Amino acid sequence: MALIVQKFGGTSVATPERIKSLANRVNRFKKQGHQIVVVVSAMSGETNRLIALANEITTTPSLRELDVIISTGEQVSIGMTALALQELGLKAKSYTGSQVKILTDASNGKARIIDIDGQSMKKDIDNGYVVVVAGFQGCDADGNITTLGRGGSDTTGVALAAALGADECQIYTDVDGVYTTDPRVVPEARRLDRITFEEMLELASQGSKVLQTRSVEFAGKYKVKLRVLSSFEEEGNGTLITFEEDSKDDNMEQPLISGIAFNRDEAKIMVLGVPDTPGIAYQILGPIADANIDVDIIIQNQGAKTTDFTFTVHKNEMKKALEILNTKVQPDIHAREIIGDDNIAKVSAVGVGMRSHVGVASQMFRTLSEEGINIQMISTSEIKVAVVIEEKYMELAVRALHKAFELEEA
Ligand code: ASP
Ligand code: MG
């Protein structure tokens, strides 16, 4: 008997029929003698619908109230799923985030989980219930409803698996695993049987939409065994996310590059011609961080007397970042120019094989130059090379790199 957390995304609960088939799948696992905790997202499209609804009152809603509104999507799903399980004769009980006592910090809209109590939920599991938990939500120390950021149900699943010491966390989604890149862009993309946490983390943070970044971080930190599977197929082992040490045991040749990720959600901000003095980076980026705006790539270029700063933020936050720079920062730093550009995309090659091989970056730059694609920014880590390019070349770049690194179906 194993304790398994099964997380189902929006497409798996999109209609009452899908919810019934989800329940059948859970029933099969239950019949094999496993204890099951189900985590569900809102019915597909529902979170977007709720955000649009709030926007009809105001386009700048208070984040507390927005969370009250958008957390209802998952509440509908847990009730529906529990009903479907009960119809099959199973004991099932729904739990909202606050009923589980998923304690988060108070950052509405992107709250982080601090602690999971789960006492009463555990009792129910021991008494044979399938417990159905609302993904994406928790509550802060004052009892306010919070949400974990888009795609946050993945994190709920992993966090619950960690808190319960589950044997495996299965993420059911509309793809049957993790691919070398998005098959919608490159039809020859290949499903990976396994991938390391670090690679998955890079892929997720570089724009692969399969898993929420935070959920992968969580799984790596708490050593949760994570598997991505299709919610539409009965068979198949999906993609197992493992630790580098474990995958080495297999004695398999590590591929140089595991995947190509891309992301068109970022915007570039250039702060040009600022004095090259100690503290300038902090003066520019401090207020951005204080406003809780995430910064991804940062590049500083030293000139003769002045320096240029370029960094990327989420597209949705470009306006806010520019406003902060122009009103709060510019009076002190007197930059020659501050420019925002949201017409960019980031393309990354990811692979642990890079640690022991040279030449990945140069191969990447050669491929892009052969396609006539100009590189605006470059950022590297031990297992990743990322470039920022003009958005219209993104798909071309992904296809060319996927081919150059020989990632196609054999
Ligand atoms: N329903 C939320 C969203 O669409 C959370 C999730 O699906 O994971 O972002
Ligand atoms: Mg999702």
CSV table of C-alpha atoms and ligand atoms in Angstrom, one decimal:
chain,number,residue,atom,x,y,z
A,1,MET,CA,0.0,0.0,0.0
A,2,ALA,CA,1.3,3.4,-0.9
A,3,LEU,CA,0.2,6.9,-0.2
A,4,ILE,CA,-0.2,8.7,-3.5
A,5,VAL,CA,-1.0,12.4,-4.1
A,6,GLN,CA,-2.7,12.8,-7.5
A,7,LYS,CA,-3.1,16.3,-8.8
A,8,PHE,CA,-5.5,16.9,-11.7
A,9,GLY,CA,-5.3,20.1,-13.8
A,10,GLY,CA,-8.1,22.2,-15.2
A,11,THR,CA,-8.6,20.1,-18.3
A,12,SER,CA,-9.1,17.0,-16.2
A,13,VAL,CA,-12.1,18.6,-14.4
A,14,ALA,CA,-13.3,20.7,-17.4
A,15,THR,CA,-16.7,18.9,-17.5
A,16,PRO,CA,-18.8,16.6,-15.3
A,17,GLU,CA,-17.9,13.8,-17.7
A,18,ARG,CA,-14.2,14.4,-17.2
A,19,ILE,CA,-14.7,14.5,-13.5
A,20,LYS,CA,-16.4,11.2,-13.6
A,21,SER,CA,-13.5,9.7,-15.5
A,22,LEU,CA,-11.1,11.2,-13.0
A,23,ALA,CA,-13.1,9.5,-10.3
A,24,ASN,CA,-12.8,6.2,-12.1
A,25,ARG,CA,-9.1,6.5,-12.3
A,26,VAL,CA,-8.9,7.3,-8.6
A,27,ASN,CA,-11.2,4.3,-7.9
A,28,ARG,CA,-8.8,2.0,-9.7
A,29,PHE,CA,-5.9,3.1,-7.6
A,30,LYS,CA,-8.0,2.8,-4.4
A,31,LYS,CA,-9.0,-0.7,-5.4
A,32,GLN,CA,-5.3,-1.6,-5.6
A,33,GLY,CA,-5.2,-0.8,-1.9
A,34,HIS,CA,-3.5,2.7,-2.1
A,35,GLN,CA,-4.4,5.7,0.0
A,36,ILE,CA,-5.2,8.6,-2.3
A,37,VAL,CA,-5.2,12.3,-1.8
A,38,VAL,CA,-6.6,14.2,-4.8
A,39,VAL,CA,-5.7,17.8,-5.6
A,40,VAL,CA,-7.7,19.6,-8.2
A,41,SER,CA,-7.5,22.9,-10.1
A,42,ALA,CA,-10.5,24.9,-11.2
A,43,MET,CA,-12.4,23.8,-14.3
A,44,SER,CA,-10.4,24.9,-17.3
A,45,GLY,CA,-10.9,28.6,-18.2
A,46,GLU,CA,-12.6,29.2,-14.8
A,47,THR,CA,-9.8,31.2,-13.2
A,48,ASN,CA,-9.5,33.4,-16.2
A,49,ARG,CA,-13.3,33.9,-16.2
A,50,LEU,CA,-13.2,34.9,-12.5
A,51,ILE,CA,-10.3,37.4,-13.1
A,52,ALA,CA,-12.3,38.9,-16.0
A,53,LEU,CA,-15.3,39.1,-13.8
A,54,ALA,CA,-13.4,41.1,-11.2
A,55,ASN,CA,-12.0,43.3,-13.9
A,56,GLU,CA,-15.5,44.3,-14.8
A,57,ILE,CA,-15.8,46.1,-11.4
A,58,THR,CA,-12.2,47.5,-11.5
A,59,THR,CA,-9.1,46.9,-13.4
A,60,THR,CA,-7.0,47.4,-10.3
A,61,PRO,CA,-8.7,45.1,-7.8
A,62,SER,CA,-7.5,44.7,-4.3
A,63,LEU,CA,-5.4,41.5,-4.2
A,64,ARG,CA,-7.2,40.3,-1.1
A,65,GLU,CA,-10.6,40.5,-2.7
A,66,LEU,CA,-9.3,39.1,-6.0
A,67,ASP,CA,-8.1,36.0,-4.1
A,68,VAL,CA,-11.5,35.6,-2.5
A,69,ILE,CA,-13.0,35.6,-5.9
A,70,ILE,CA,-10.5,33.4,-7.8
A,71,SER,CA,-10.2,30.8,-5.1
A,72,THR,CA,-13.8,29.8,-5.7
A,73,GLY,CA,-13.0,28.0,-8.9
A,74,GLU,CA,-11.1,25.2,-7.0
A,75,GLN,CA,-13.9,25.0,-4.4
A,76,VAL,CA,-16.4,24.1,-7.1
A,77,SER,CA,-14.0,21.4,-8.3
A,78,ILE,CA,-13.4,19.7,-5.0
A,79,GLY,CA,-17.2,19.4,-4.3
A,80,MET,CA,-17.8,18.0,-7.8
A,81,THR,CA,-15.0,15.6,-7.5
A,82,ALA,CA,-16.0,14.4,-4.0
A,83,LEU,CA,-19.5,13.8,-5.3
A,84,ALA,CA,-18.3,11.8,-8.3
A,85,LEU,CA,-16.2,9.6,-6.0
A,86,GLN,CA,-19.1,9.1,-3.7
A,87,GLU,CA,-21.2,8.0,-6.6
A,88,LEU,CA,-18.8,5.2,-7.2
A,89,GLY,CA,-19.3,4.1,-3.6
A,90,LEU,CA,-16.1,5.5,-2.2
A,91,LYS,CA,-15.8,7.5,1.0
A,92,ALA,CA,-14.7,10.9,-0.1
A,93,LYS,CA,-14.5,14.3,1.5
A,94,SER,CA,-13.5,17.7,0.1
A,95,TYR,CA,-11.2,20.2,1.8
A,96,THR,CA,-10.5,23.8,1.0
A,97,GLY,CA,-7.0,25.2,1.6
A,98,SER,CA,-8.0,26.7,4.9
A,99,GLN,CA,-9.8,23.5,6.0
A,100,VAL,CA,-6.5,21.6,5.5
A,101,LYS,CA,-4.8,24.5,7.3
A,102,ILE,CA,-2.4,25.3,4.5
A,103,LEU,CA,-0.7,28.3,6.1
A,104,THR,CA,0.9,30.8,3.7
A,105,ASP,CA,2.5,34.2,4.0
A,106,ALA,CA,0.2,37.2,3.3
A,107,SER,CA,1.3,38.0,-0.3
A,108,ASN,CA,-2.0,37.7,-2.0
A,109,GLY,CA,-1.8,36.4,-5.5
A,110,LYS,CA,1.6,34.9,-5.1
A,111,ALA,CA,1.6,33.5,-1.5
A,112,ARG,CA,4.2,31.0,-0.3
A,113,ILE,CA,3.3,28.0,1.8
A,114,ILE,CA,4.8,28.2,5.3
A,115,ASP,CA,3.3,25.2,6.9
A,116,ILE,CA,0.7,22.5,6.4
A,117,ASP,CA,-1.1,21.2,9.5
A,118,GLY,CA,-3.3,18.5,7.9
A,119,GLN,CA,-4.3,16.8,11.2
A,120,SER,CA,-8.0,16.2,10.4
A,121,MET,CA,-7.2,15.4,6.8
A,122,LYS,CA,-4.8,12.7,8.0
A,123,LYS,CA,-7.5,11.2,10.2
A,124,ASP,CA,-9.8,10.9,7.3
A,125,ILE,CA,-7.1,9.3,5.2
A,126,ASP,CA,-6.5,6.7,7.9
A,127,ASN,CA,-10.2,6.1,8.0
A,128,GLY,CA,-10.3,5.2,4.4
A,129,TYR,CA,-11.4,8.4,2.8
A,130,VAL,CA,-10.2,9.8,-0.4
A,131,VAL,CA,-9.5,13.3,0.6
A,132,VAL,CA,-10.0,15.9,-2.2
A,133,VAL,CA,-8.1,19.2,-1.7
A,134,ALA,CA,-8.5,22.5,-3.4
A,135,GLY,CA,-5.3,23.4,-5.2
A,136,PHE,CA,-3.9,27.0,-5.6
A,137,GLN,CA,-5.2,28.3,-2.2
A,138,GLY,CA,-4.3,28.6,1.4
A,139,CYS,CA,-4.8,31.1,4.2
A,140,ASP,CA,-2.5,33.5,6.0
A,141,ALA,CA,-2.0,33.8,9.8
A,142,ASP,CA,-4.9,36.2,10.0
A,143,GLY,CA,-7.2,33.8,8.2
A,144,ASN,CA,-7.3,35.7,4.9
A,145,ILE,CA,-7.7,33.5,1.8
A,146,THR,CA,-4.6,33.6,-0.3
A,147,THR,CA,-3.7,32.1,-3.7
A,148,LEU,CA,-0.3,30.7,-4.8
A,149,GLY,CA,0.1,32.2,-8.3
A,150,ARG,CA,-1.1,30.9,-11.6
A,151,GLY,CA,-0.6,27.1,-11.9
A,152,GLY,CA,-0.3,27.0,-8.1
A,153,SER,CA,-2.2,23.7,-7.8
A,154,ASP,CA,0.9,21.9,-8.7
A,155,THR,CA,2.6,23.4,-5.7
A,156,THR,CA,-0.3,22.4,-3.5
A,157,GLY,CA,0.1,18.8,-4.7
A,158,VAL,CA,3.8,18.7,-4.1
A,159,ALA,CA,3.6,20.4,-0.7
A,160,LEU,CA,0.9,18.0,0.5
A,161,ALA,CA,3.0,15.1,-0.7
A,162,ALA,CA,5.9,16.5,1.3
A,163,ALA,CA,3.8,17.2,4.4
A,164,LEU,CA,2.2,13.7,4.3
A,165,GLY,CA,5.4,11.9,3.4
A,166,ALA,CA,3.6,10.5,0.4
A,167,ASP,CA,5.3,7.8,-1.7
A,168,GLU,CA,4.7,9.7,-5.0
A,169,CYS,CA,3.2,12.8,-6.3
A,170,GLN,CA,1.5,12.3,-9.7
A,171,ILE,CA,0.7,15.3,-11.8
A,172,TYR,CA,-2.0,14.5,-14.4
A,173,THR,CA,-2.1,17.0,-17.2
A,174,ASP,CA,-3.1,17.3,-20.8
A,175,VAL,CA,0.3,16.2,-22.1
A,176,ASP,CA,1.7,12.8,-21.3
A,177,GLY,CA,5.0,13.9,-19.9
A,178,VAL,CA,7.8,16.4,-20.2
A,179,TYR,CA,9.0,17.0,-23.8
A,180,THR,CA,12.2,18.2,-25.3
A,181,THR,CA,10.2,21.3,-26.2
A,182,ASP,CA,6.6,22.3,-26.8
A,183,PRO,CA,5.3,19.9,-29.5
A,184,ARG,CA,3.0,22.6,-30.7
A,185,VAL,CA,6.1,24.5,-31.9
A,186,VAL,CA,8.2,21.5,-32.8
A,187,PRO,CA,6.1,18.5,-33.8
A,188,GLU,CA,9.2,16.2,-33.7
A,189,ALA,CA,9.6,17.0,-30.0
A,190,ARG,CA,10.2,13.8,-27.9
A,191,ARG,CA,8.8,12.8,-24.5
A,192,LEU,CA,11.5,12.3,-21.9
A,193,ASP,CA,11.2,9.1,-19.7
A,194,ARG,CA,13.1,10.9,-17.0
A,195,ILE,CA,14.6,14.3,-16.3
A,196,THR,CA,16.5,15.6,-13.3
A,197,PHE,CA,15.0,18.1,-10.8
A,198,GLU,CA,17.6,20.7,-11.7
A,199,GLU,CA,16.8,20.5,-15.4
A,200,MET,CA,13.1,20.5,-14.7
A,201,LEU,CA,13.5,23.6,-12.6
A,202,GLU,CA,15.4,25.4,-15.3
A,203,LEU,CA,12.9,24.3,-17.9
A,204,ALA,CA,10.0,25.5,-15.7
A,205,SER,CA,11.6,28.8,-14.9
A,206,GLN,CA,12.6,29.3,-18.5
A,207,GLY,CA,9.0,29.0,-19.7
A,208,SER,CA,8.1,25.4,-20.0
A,209,LYS,CA,4.5,25.4,-18.9
A,210,VAL,CA,4.2,21.8,-17.8
A,211,LEU,CA,4.8,22.4,-14.1
A,212,GLN,CA,4.7,25.5,-11.9
A,213,THR,CA,8.3,26.5,-11.0
A,214,ARG,CA,7.6,26.6,-7.4
A,215,SER,CA,6.3,23.1,-7.3
A,216,VAL,CA,9.5,21.8,-8.8
A,217,GLU,CA,11.6,23.8,-6.2
A,218,PHE,CA,9.5,22.3,-3.5
A,219,ALA,CA,9.8,18.7,-4.8
A,220,GLY,CA,13.6,19.1,-5.1
A,221,LYS,CA,13.9,20.5,-1.6
A,222,TYR,CA,11.7,17.9,0.1
A,223,LYS,CA,12.8,15.0,-2.1
A,224,VAL,CA,9.2,14.3,-3.3
A,225,LYS,CA,9.1,11.7,-6.1
A,226,LEU,CA,7.3,13.5,-8.9
A,227,ARG,CA,5.8,12.1,-12.0
A,228,VAL,CA,4.0,13.9,-14.9
A,229,LEU,CA,1.3,11.8,-16.6
A,230,SER,CA,-1.5,12.2,-19.1
A,231,SER,CA,-5.0,12.5,-17.7
A,232,PHE,CA,-6.4,11.2,-21.0
A,233,GLU,CA,-4.4,8.0,-21.4
A,234,GLU,CA,-4.8,4.9,-19.3
A,235,GLU,CA,-1.4,3.5,-20.0
A,236,GLY,CA,2.1,5.1,-19.9
A,237,ASN,CA,4.6,6.0,-17.2
A,238,GLY,CA,4.8,9.7,-18.1
A,239,THR,CA,8.0,11.4,-17.1
A,240,LEU,CA,9.7,10.8,-13.8
A,241,ILE,CA,11.6,13.6,-12.2
A,242,THR,CA,14.6,12.3,-10.5
A,243,PHE,CA,17.8,13.3,-8.8
A,244,GLU,CA,21.0,13.4,-10.8
A,245,GLU,CA,22.6,10.8,-8.6
A,246,ASP,CA,19.8,8.4,-9.2
A,247,SER,CA,19.8,8.8,-12.9
A,248,LYS,CA,23.5,8.2,-13.0
A,249,ASP,CA,23.0,4.8,-11.4
A,250,ASP,CA,21.4,3.6,-14.7
A,251,ASN,CA,24.8,4.0,-16.3
A,252,MET,CA,23.0,5.7,-19.2
A,253,GLU,CA,24.8,8.2,-21.3
A,254,GLN,CA,23.5,11.6,-20.2
A,255,PRO,CA,22.3,13.7,-23.1
A,256,LEU,CA,24.1,17.0,-23.6
A,257,ILE,CA,20.9,19.0,-23.8
A,258,SER,CA,17.6,17.8,-22.4
A,259,GLY,CA,15.3,20.5,-23.7
A,260,ILE,CA,14.7,23.9,-25.3
A,261,ALA,CA,12.4,26.2,-23.3
A,262,PHE,CA,10.9,29.5,-24.4
A,263,ASN,CA,9.1,32.3,-22.8
A,264,ARG,CA,7.3,35.3,-24.2
A,265,ASP,CA,6.0,36.6,-20.9
A,266,GLU,CA,9.0,38.8,-20.2
A,267,ALA,CA,9.8,42.4,-21.0
A,268,LYS,CA,13.2,44.2,-21.1
A,269,ILE,CA,14.0,47.4,-19.3
A,270,MET,CA,17.1,49.4,-20.2
A,271,VAL,CA,18.4,52.0,-17.9
A,272,LEU,CA,21.1,53.7,-20.0
A,273,GLY,CA,23.9,56.1,-19.1
A,274,VAL,CA,23.9,56.1,-15.3
A,275,PRO,CA,27.0,57.0,-13.2
A,276,ASP,CA,29.3,54.1,-12.6
A,277,THR,CA,29.4,54.4,-8.8
A,278,PRO,CA,29.1,51.9,-5.9
A,279,GLY,CA,25.5,51.3,-5.0
A,280,ILE,CA,24.0,52.1,-8.3
A,281,ALA,CA,22.6,48.6,-8.9
A,282,TYR,CA,21.0,48.7,-5.5
A,283,GLN,CA,19.5,52.1,-6.2
A,284,ILE,CA,17.9,50.8,-9.4
A,285,LEU,CA,16.8,47.4,-8.4
A,286,GLY,CA,16.1,47.9,-4.7
A,287,PRO,CA,12.9,49.8,-5.3
A,288,ILE,CA,11.9,47.2,-7.9
A,289,ALA,CA,12.3,44.4,-5.4
A,290,ASP,CA,10.5,46.4,-2.7
A,291,ALA,CA,7.5,46.6,-5.0
A,292,ASN,CA,7.6,42.8,-5.1
A,293,ILE,CA,8.5,42.7,-8.9
A,294,ASP,CA,10.5,39.6,-9.9
A,295,VAL,CA,13.5,40.3,-12.0
A,296,ASP,CA,15.0,37.6,-14.1
A,297,ILE,CA,18.0,38.3,-16.3
A,298,ILE,CA,20.2,41.3,-15.2
A,299,ILE,CA,23.0,42.6,-17.2
A,300,GLN,CA,25.3,45.6,-16.4
A,301,ASN,CA,27.7,46.9,-19.0
A,302,GLN,CA,30.6,49.1,-18.0
A,303,GLY,CA,31.2,52.1,-20.3
A,304,ALA,CA,33.9,54.7,-20.0
A,305,LYS,CA,32.4,56.9,-17.3
A,306,THR,CA,28.8,55.6,-17.2
A,307,THR,CA,27.2,52.2,-17.2
A,308,ASP,CA,24.1,50.6,-18.8
A,309,PHE,CA,21.7,48.4,-17.0
A,310,THR,CA,19.3,46.0,-18.7
A,311,PHE,CA,17.0,43.6,-16.9
A,312,THR,CA,13.8,41.6,-17.6
A,313,VAL,CA,10.6,41.5,-15.6
A,314,HIS,CA,7.2,39.9,-16.3
A,315,LYS,CA,5.3,41.7,-19.1
A,316,ASN,CA,2.5,42.5,-16.8
A,317,GLU,CA,4.8,44.4,-14.5
A,318,MET,CA,6.8,46.4,-17.0
A,319,LYS,CA,4.5,49.4,-16.7
A,320,LYS,CA,4.7,49.4,-12.9
A,321,ALA,CA,8.5,49.0,-13.0
A,322,LEU,CA,8.9,51.9,-15.5
A,323,GLU,CA,6.8,54.1,-13.3
A,324,ILE,CA,8.9,53.3,-10.2
A,325,LEU,CA,12.1,54.0,-12.2
A,326,ASN,CA,10.9,57.2,-13.6
A,327,THR,CA,9.3,58.7,-10.4
A,328,LYS,CA,11.4,57.2,-7.6
A,329,VAL,CA,14.8,56.3,-9.1
A,330,GLN,CA,15.5,58.7,-11.9
A,331,PRO,CA,15.6,61.9,-9.8
A,332,ASP,CA,18.6,60.4,-8.0
A,333,ILE,CA,20.5,58.6,-10.8
A,334,HIS,CA,19.9,60.9,-13.8
A,335,ALA,CA,20.0,58.1,-16.3
A,336,ARG,CA,20.4,59.3,-19.9
A,337,GLU,CA,17.4,57.2,-21.0
A,338,ILE,CA,15.0,54.6,-19.5
A,339,ILE,CA,13.4,52.3,-22.1
A,340,GLY,CA,10.9,49.5,-21.9
A,341,ASP,CA,10.5,46.8,-24.6
A,342,ASP,CA,8.0,44.0,-24.4
A,343,ASN,CA,8.6,42.8,-27.9
A,344,ILE,CA,11.1,40.1,-26.8
A,345,ALA,CA,11.2,36.4,-26.1
A,346,LYS,CA,13.7,34.2,-24.2
A,347,VAL,CA,14.9,30.9,-25.5
A,348,SER,CA,17.0,28.5,-23.4
A,349,ALA,CA,18.9,25.3,-23.9
A,350,VAL,CA,18.9,23.2,-20.7
A,351,GLY,CA,20.9,20.1,-19.8
A,352,VAL,CA,23.0,18.7,-17.0
A,353,GLY,CA,25.4,17.4,-19.6
A,354,MET,CA,26.7,20.9,-20.0
A,355,ARG,CA,28.6,20.5,-16.8
A,356,SER,CA,31.0,18.2,-18.4
A,357,HIS,CA,31.0,19.4,-22.0
A,358,VAL,CA,32.1,22.6,-23.5
A,359,GLY,CA,30.8,24.3,-26.6
A,360,VAL,CA,27.1,24.4,-25.9
A,361,ALA,CA,26.9,28.2,-25.9
A,362,SER,CA,29.0,28.5,-29.1
A,363,GLN,CA,26.8,25.9,-30.9
A,364,MET,CA,23.8,27.9,-29.8
A,365,PHE,CA,25.1,31.2,-31.0
A,366,ARG,CA,26.2,29.6,-34.3
A,367,THR,CA,22.8,28.2,-34.9
A,368,LEU,CA,21.1,31.5,-34.2
A,369,SER,CA,23.5,33.4,-36.4
A,370,GLU,CA,22.9,31.0,-39.3
A,371,GLU,CA,19.2,31.8,-39.0
A,372,GLY,CA,20.0,35.5,-39.0
A,373,ILE,CA,18.6,36.0,-35.5
A,374,ASN,CA,20.1,38.8,-33.4
A,375,ILE,CA,20.9,38.1,-29.7
A,376,GLN,CA,20.0,41.0,-27.4
A,377,MET,CA,20.9,39.4,-24.0
A,378,ILE,CA,22.7,36.3,-22.9
A,379,SER,CA,22.5,34.6,-19.5
A,380,THR,CA,24.1,31.3,-18.4
A,381,SER,CA,24.1,29.0,-15.5
A,382,GLU,CA,25.9,25.7,-15.0
A,383,ILE,CA,23.2,23.8,-16.9
A,384,LYS,CA,21.6,26.5,-19.0
A,385,VAL,CA,22.2,29.0,-21.8
A,386,ALA,CA,19.5,31.5,-22.3
A,387,VAL,CA,19.2,34.3,-24.9
A,388,VAL,CA,16.8,37.1,-25.3
A,389,ILE,CA,15.7,37.8,-28.9
A,390,GLU,CA,13.0,39.7,-30.8
A,391,GLU,CA,9.7,38.0,-30.2
A,392,LYS,CA,8.9,37.3,-33.8
A,393,TYR,CA,11.9,35.0,-34.2
A,394,MET,CA,11.1,32.9,-31.2
A,395,GLU,CA,9.6,29.8,-33.0
A,396,LEU,CA,12.2,29.8,-35.6
A,397,ALA,CA,14.9,29.9,-32.9
A,398,VAL,CA,13.3,27.0,-31.0
A,399,ARG,CA,13.0,24.8,-34.1
A,400,ALA,CA,16.5,25.5,-35.2
A,401,LEU,CA,18.0,24.8,-31.8
A,402,HIS,CA,15.9,21.6,-31.3
A,403,LYS,CA,17.4,20.4,-34.6
A,404,ALA,CA,20.9,21.6,-33.9
A,405,PHE,CA,21.1,19.7,-30.6
A,406,GLU,CA,19.6,16.6,-32.2
A,407,LEU,CA,16.6,16.4,-29.9
A,408,GLU,CA,14.1,15.0,-32.5
A,409,GLU,CA,12.3,11.7,-32.3
A,410,ALA,CA,14.9,9.1,-33.3
B,1,ASP,N1,-6.7,27.5,-11.3
B,1,ASP,C1,-5.4,28.1,-11.1
B,1,ASP,C2,-4.9,28.7,-12.4
B,1,ASP,O1,-5.5,28.6,-13.4
B,1,ASP,C3,-4.4,27.2,-10.5
B,1,ASP,C4,-4.1,26.0,-11.3
B,1,ASP,O2,-4.7,25.6,-12.2
B,1,ASP,O3,-3.1,25.4,-10.9
B,1,ASP,O4,-3.8,29.2,-12.4
B,2,MG,MG,-1.4,23.8,-14.6
